[in-house]
């Protein structure tokens, strides 16, 4: 398996993870994305006392990418302190899919380094996307 994520992407996700606001789950997550210009955008999970209002690290990173003018995602990396590789939750898979092709790599890392690699299509097969809506 190719588990060679760009070092800078891993570093960005781990750095963002340090700022995670996770007082309820105590499960800190960092995510980093590469956009179509090669820029890296990172995010961490931001929990809330009203639990369902919490944000995943991937969603925060995606917001940073869009706010910076990014339009496409070419790579994703999620980092957490977990023996079992952490992949994006179902909702985040769909959020990422809006801006990423099926062959985009989604790396999972823990504090020891890269632990798994999937493509977005492997994580979200037969997905629904903008094309289904047709021209409008
Ligand atoms: N979480 C993420 O931020 N990303 C993932 O890929 C998995 C889960 C967060 C949500 C919540 O703040 C905490 O991890 C526990 O589920």
PDB file of C-alpha atoms and ligand atoms in Angstrom:
ATOM      1  CA  UNK A   1       0.000   0.000   0.000  1.00  0.00           C
ATOM      2  CA  UNK A   2       1.250   3.499  -0.822  1.00  0.00           C
ATOM      3  CA  UNK A   3       1.384   5.283   2.504  1.00  0.00           C
ATOM      4  CA  UNK A   4       3.714   8.085   1.443  1.00  0.00           C
ATOM      5  CA  UNK A   5       1.799  11.207   2.333  1.00  0.00           C
ATOM      6  CA  UNK A   6       3.552  14.539   1.833  1.00  0.00           C
ATOM      7  CA  UNK A   7       5.414  15.383   5.008  1.00  0.00           C
ATOM      8  CA  UNK A   8       4.013  18.917   4.976  1.00  0.00           C
ATOM      9  CA  UNK A   9       0.450  17.623   4.901  1.00  0.00           C
ATOM     10  CA  UNK A  10       1.080  15.393   7.898  1.00  0.00           C
ATOM     11  CA  UNK A  11       2.813  18.214   9.769  1.00  0.00           C
ATOM     12  CA  UNK A  12      -0.070  20.597   9.109  1.00  0.00           C
ATOM     13  CA  UNK A  13      -2.659  18.110  10.361  1.00  0.00           C
ATOM     14  CA  UNK A  14      -0.677  17.332  13.499  1.00  0.00           C
ATOM     15  CA  UNK A  15      -0.141  21.037  14.204  1.00  0.00           C
ATOM     16  CA  UNK A  16      -3.853  21.782  13.820  1.00  0.00           C
ATOM     17  CA  UNK A  17      -4.674  18.815  16.046  1.00  0.00           C
ATOM     18  CA  UNK A  18      -2.756  20.501  18.845  1.00  0.00           C
ATOM     19  CA  UNK A  19      -5.469  23.183  18.831  1.00  0.00           C
ATOM     20  CA  UNK A  20      -8.421  20.804  18.864  1.00  0.00           C
ATOM     21  CA  UNK A  21     -11.276  21.851  21.145  1.00  0.00           C
ATOM     22  CA  UNK A  22     -12.486  18.469  22.360  1.00  0.00           C
ATOM     23  CA  UNK A  23     -13.422  18.823  26.044  1.00  0.00           C
ATOM     24  CA  UNK A  24     -16.251  16.291  25.714  1.00  0.00           C
ATOM     25  CA  UNK A  25     -14.795  13.404  23.706  1.00  0.00           C
ATOM     26  CA  UNK A  26     -11.151  14.137  24.574  1.00  0.00           C
ATOM     27  CA  UNK A  27     -10.461  12.856  21.073  1.00  0.00           C
ATOM     28  CA  UNK A  28      -8.358  15.453  19.276  1.00  0.00           C
ATOM     29  CA  UNK A  29      -8.344  15.314  15.484  1.00  0.00           C
ATOM     30  CA  UNK A  30      -6.436  17.302  12.883  1.00  0.00           C
ATOM     31  CA  UNK A  31      -7.091  17.354   9.162  1.00  0.00           C
ATOM     32  CA  UNK A  32      -5.196  18.860   6.255  1.00  0.00           C
ATOM     33  CA  UNK A  33      -6.161  19.282   2.607  1.00  0.00           C
ATOM     34  CA  UNK A  34      -4.196  20.191  -0.518  1.00  0.00           C
ATOM     35  CA  UNK A  35      -6.003  22.472  -2.967  1.00  0.00           C
ATOM     36  CA  UNK A  36      -5.654  22.875  -6.733  1.00  0.00           C
ATOM     37  CA  UNK A  37      -2.857  25.411  -6.228  1.00  0.00           C
ATOM     38  CA  UNK A  38      -0.857  23.078  -4.012  1.00  0.00           C
ATOM     39  CA  UNK A  39      -1.721  25.030  -0.904  1.00  0.00           C
ATOM     40  CA  UNK A  40      -2.357  23.260   2.390  1.00  0.00           C
ATOM     41  CA  UNK A  41      -5.369  24.079   4.570  1.00  0.00           C
ATOM     42  CA  UNK A  42      -5.766  22.577   8.017  1.00  0.00           C
ATOM     43  CA  UNK A  43      -8.419  22.274  10.686  1.00  0.00           C
ATOM     44  CA  UNK A  44      -9.155  20.647  14.024  1.00  0.00           C
ATOM     45  CA  UNK A  45     -12.356  19.404  15.613  1.00  0.00           C
ATOM     46  CA  UNK A  46     -14.345  22.047  17.460  1.00  0.00           C
ATOM     47  CA  UNK A  47     -16.826  20.519  19.893  1.00  0.00           C
ATOM     48  CA  UNK A  48     -19.768  22.221  21.559  1.00  0.00           C
ATOM     49  CA  UNK A  49     -21.716  21.840  24.790  1.00  0.00           C
ATOM     50  CA  UNK A  50     -24.697  21.239  22.505  1.00  0.00           C
ATOM     51  CA  UNK A  51     -23.027  18.071  21.259  1.00  0.00           C
ATOM     52  CA  UNK A  52     -24.494  17.823  17.737  1.00  0.00           C
ATOM     53  CA  UNK A  53     -23.188  21.298  16.952  1.00  0.00           C
ATOM     54  CA  UNK A  54     -19.588  20.128  17.095  1.00  0.00           C
ATOM     55  CA  UNK A  55     -17.493  20.325  13.959  1.00  0.00           C
ATOM     56  CA  UNK A  56     -15.174  17.647  12.617  1.00  0.00           C
ATOM     57  CA  UNK A  57     -11.605  18.564  11.739  1.00  0.00           C
ATOM     58  CA  UNK A  58     -12.264  17.798   8.071  1.00  0.00           C
ATOM     59  CA  UNK A  59     -15.176  20.246   7.921  1.00  0.00           C
ATOM     60  CA  UNK A  60     -13.085  22.982   9.513  1.00  0.00           C
ATOM     61  CA  UNK A  61     -10.229  22.346   7.067  1.00  0.00           C
ATOM     62  CA  UNK A  62     -12.681  22.402   4.176  1.00  0.00           C
ATOM     63  CA  UNK A  63     -14.035  25.753   5.320  1.00  0.00           C
ATOM     64  CA  UNK A  64     -10.491  27.125   5.446  1.00  0.00           C
ATOM     65  CA  UNK A  65      -9.834  25.900   1.900  1.00  0.00           C
ATOM     66  CA  UNK A  66     -12.979  27.529   0.530  1.00  0.00           C
ATOM     67  CA  UNK A  67     -12.435  30.740   2.493  1.00  0.00           C
ATOM     68  CA  UNK A  68      -8.934  30.996   0.990  1.00  0.00           C
ATOM     69  CA  UNK A  69     -10.346  30.724  -2.524  1.00  0.00           C
ATOM     70  CA  UNK A  70      -9.636  27.032  -3.070  1.00  0.00           C
ATOM     71  CA  UNK A  71     -11.972  25.184  -5.382  1.00  0.00           C
ATOM     72  CA  UNK A  72     -10.670  21.604  -5.528  1.00  0.00           C
ATOM     73  CA  UNK A  73      -9.110  19.080  -3.167  1.00  0.00           C
ATOM     74  CA  UNK A  74      -6.224  16.894  -4.376  1.00  0.00           C
ATOM     75  CA  UNK A  75      -5.310  15.168  -1.101  1.00  0.00           C
ATOM     76  CA  UNK A  76      -6.742  14.653   2.387  1.00  0.00           C
ATOM     77  CA  UNK A  77      -5.030  13.623   5.616  1.00  0.00           C
ATOM     78  CA  UNK A  78      -6.666  12.947   8.985  1.00  0.00           C
ATOM     79  CA  UNK A  79      -4.561  12.632  12.139  1.00  0.00           C
ATOM     80  CA  UNK A  80      -5.618  11.314  15.542  1.00  0.00           C
ATOM     81  CA  UNK A  81      -4.113   9.370  18.436  1.00  0.00           C
ATOM     82  CA  UNK A  82      -5.686   6.051  17.545  1.00  0.00           C
ATOM     83  CA  UNK A  83      -4.285   2.579  16.969  1.00  0.00           C
ATOM     84  CA  UNK A  84      -7.079   2.030  14.458  1.00  0.00           C
ATOM     85  CA  UNK A  85      -6.638   4.395  11.498  1.00  0.00           C
ATOM     86  CA  UNK A  86      -9.197   7.208  11.618  1.00  0.00           C
ATOM     87  CA  UNK A  87     -11.074   7.873   8.384  1.00  0.00           C
ATOM     88  CA  UNK A  88     -13.515  10.759   7.851  1.00  0.00           C
ATOM     89  CA  UNK A  89     -17.038  10.235   9.176  1.00  0.00           C
ATOM     90  CA  UNK A  90     -19.842   9.690   6.697  1.00  0.00           C
ATOM     91  CA  UNK A  91     -20.943  13.309   6.670  1.00  0.00           C
ATOM     92  CA  UNK A  92     -17.414  14.542   6.054  1.00  0.00           C
ATOM     93  CA  UNK A  93     -16.928  12.046   3.224  1.00  0.00           C
ATOM     94  CA  UNK A  94     -19.859  13.700   1.493  1.00  0.00           C
ATOM     95  CA  UNK A  95     -18.570  17.206   2.258  1.00  0.00           C
ATOM     96  CA  UNK A  96     -15.154  16.327   0.806  1.00  0.00           C
ATOM     97  CA  UNK A  97     -16.737  14.702  -2.240  1.00  0.00           C
ATOM     98  CA  UNK A  98     -18.166  18.048  -3.317  1.00  0.00           C
ATOM     99  CA  UNK A  99     -14.624  19.267  -4.047  1.00  0.00           C
ATOM    100  CA  UNK A 100     -12.673  16.049  -4.624  1.00  0.00           C
ATOM    101  CA  UNK A 101     -12.581  13.391  -7.326  1.00  0.00           C
ATOM    102  CA  UNK A 102     -12.956   9.736  -6.428  1.00  0.00           C
ATOM    103  CA  UNK A 103      -9.269   9.011  -6.893  1.00  0.00           C
ATOM    104  CA  UNK A 104      -8.171  11.591  -4.333  1.00  0.00           C
ATOM    105  CA  UNK A 105      -6.084   9.950  -1.596  1.00  0.00           C
ATOM    106  CA  UNK A 106      -7.358  10.081   1.973  1.00  0.00           C
ATOM    107  CA  UNK A 107      -4.529   9.301   4.355  1.00  0.00           C
ATOM    108  CA  UNK A 108      -5.025   8.296   7.968  1.00  0.00           C
ATOM    109  CA  UNK A 109      -2.257   9.077  10.416  1.00  0.00           C
ATOM    110  CA  UNK A 110      -1.633   8.559  14.086  1.00  0.00           C
ATOM    111  CA  UNK A 111       1.104  10.021  16.230  1.00  0.00           C
ATOM    112  CA  UNK A 112       3.534   7.454  14.843  1.00  0.00           C
ATOM    113  CA  UNK A 113       2.907   8.429  11.207  1.00  0.00           C
ATOM    114  CA  UNK A 114       0.810   7.268   8.263  1.00  0.00           C
ATOM    115  CA  UNK A 115      -1.359   4.278   9.116  1.00  0.00           C
ATOM    116  CA  UNK A 116      -3.664   3.842   6.107  1.00  0.00           C
ATOM    117  CA  UNK A 117      -4.492   5.146   2.664  1.00  0.00           C
ATOM    118  CA  UNK A 118      -7.827   4.970   0.902  1.00  0.00           C
ATOM    119  CA  UNK A 119      -9.283   6.793  -2.059  1.00  0.00           C
ATOM    120  CA  UNK A 120     -12.364   8.903  -1.532  1.00  0.00           C
ATOM    121  CA  UNK A 121     -14.315   6.568  -3.834  1.00  0.00           C
ATOM    122  CA  UNK A 122     -13.380   3.611  -1.641  1.00  0.00           C
ATOM    123  CA  UNK A 123     -14.743   5.464   1.369  1.00  0.00           C
ATOM    124  CA  UNK A 124     -17.839   6.792  -0.415  1.00  0.00           C
ATOM    125  CA  UNK A 125     -18.752   4.501  -3.333  1.00  0.00           C
ATOM    126  CA  UNK A 126     -21.526   5.297  -5.814  1.00  0.00           C
ATOM    127  CA  UNK A 127     -21.737   8.753  -4.308  1.00  0.00           C
ATOM    128  CA  UNK A 128     -24.155  11.562  -5.007  1.00  0.00           C
ATOM    129  CA  UNK A 129     -22.606  14.759  -6.322  1.00  0.00           C
ATOM    130  CA  UNK A 130     -23.114  18.039  -8.147  1.00  0.00           C
ATOM    131  CA  UNK A 131     -23.422  16.314 -11.536  1.00  0.00           C
ATOM    132  CA  UNK A 132     -26.599  14.602 -10.410  1.00  0.00           C
ATOM    133  CA  UNK A 133     -28.319  17.959 -10.215  1.00  0.00           C
ATOM    134  CA  UNK A 134     -27.654  18.675 -13.872  1.00  0.00           C
ATOM    135  CA  UNK A 135     -26.974  22.125 -15.363  1.00  0.00           C
ATOM    136  CA  UNK A 136     -28.601  24.964 -13.508  1.00  0.00           C
TER     137      UNK A 136
HETATM  138  N1  LIG B   1     -13.875  13.600  14.559  1.00  0.00           N
HETATM  139  C1  LIG B   1     -13.263  14.337  13.599  1.00  0.00           C
HETATM  140  O1  LIG B   1     -13.019  15.536  13.779  1.00  0.00           O
HETATM  141  N2  LIG B   1     -12.936  13.732  12.452  1.00  0.00           N
HETATM  142  C2  LIG B   1     -13.067  12.394  12.195  1.00  0.00           C
HETATM  143  O2  LIG B   1     -12.696  11.939  11.120  1.00  0.00           O
HETATM  144  C3  LIG B   1     -13.640  11.516  13.226  1.00  0.00           C
HETATM  145  C4  LIG B   1     -14.244  12.210  14.390  1.00  0.00           C
HETATM  146  C5  LIG B   1     -14.189  14.238  15.851  1.00  0.00           C
HETATM  147  C6  LIG B   1     -15.624  14.511  16.123  1.00  0.00           C
HETATM  148  C7  LIG B   1     -15.627  14.590  17.631  1.00  0.00           C
HETATM  149  O3  LIG B   1     -15.218  15.884  18.026  1.00  0.00           O
HETATM  150  C8  LIG B   1     -14.552  13.622  18.049  1.00  0.00           C
HETATM  151  O4  LIG B   1     -13.747  13.402  16.900  1.00  0.00           O
HETATM  152  C9  LIG B   1     -15.099  12.282  18.545  1.00  0.00           C
HETATM  153  O5  LIG B   1     -15.965  11.734  17.629  1.00  0.00           O
END
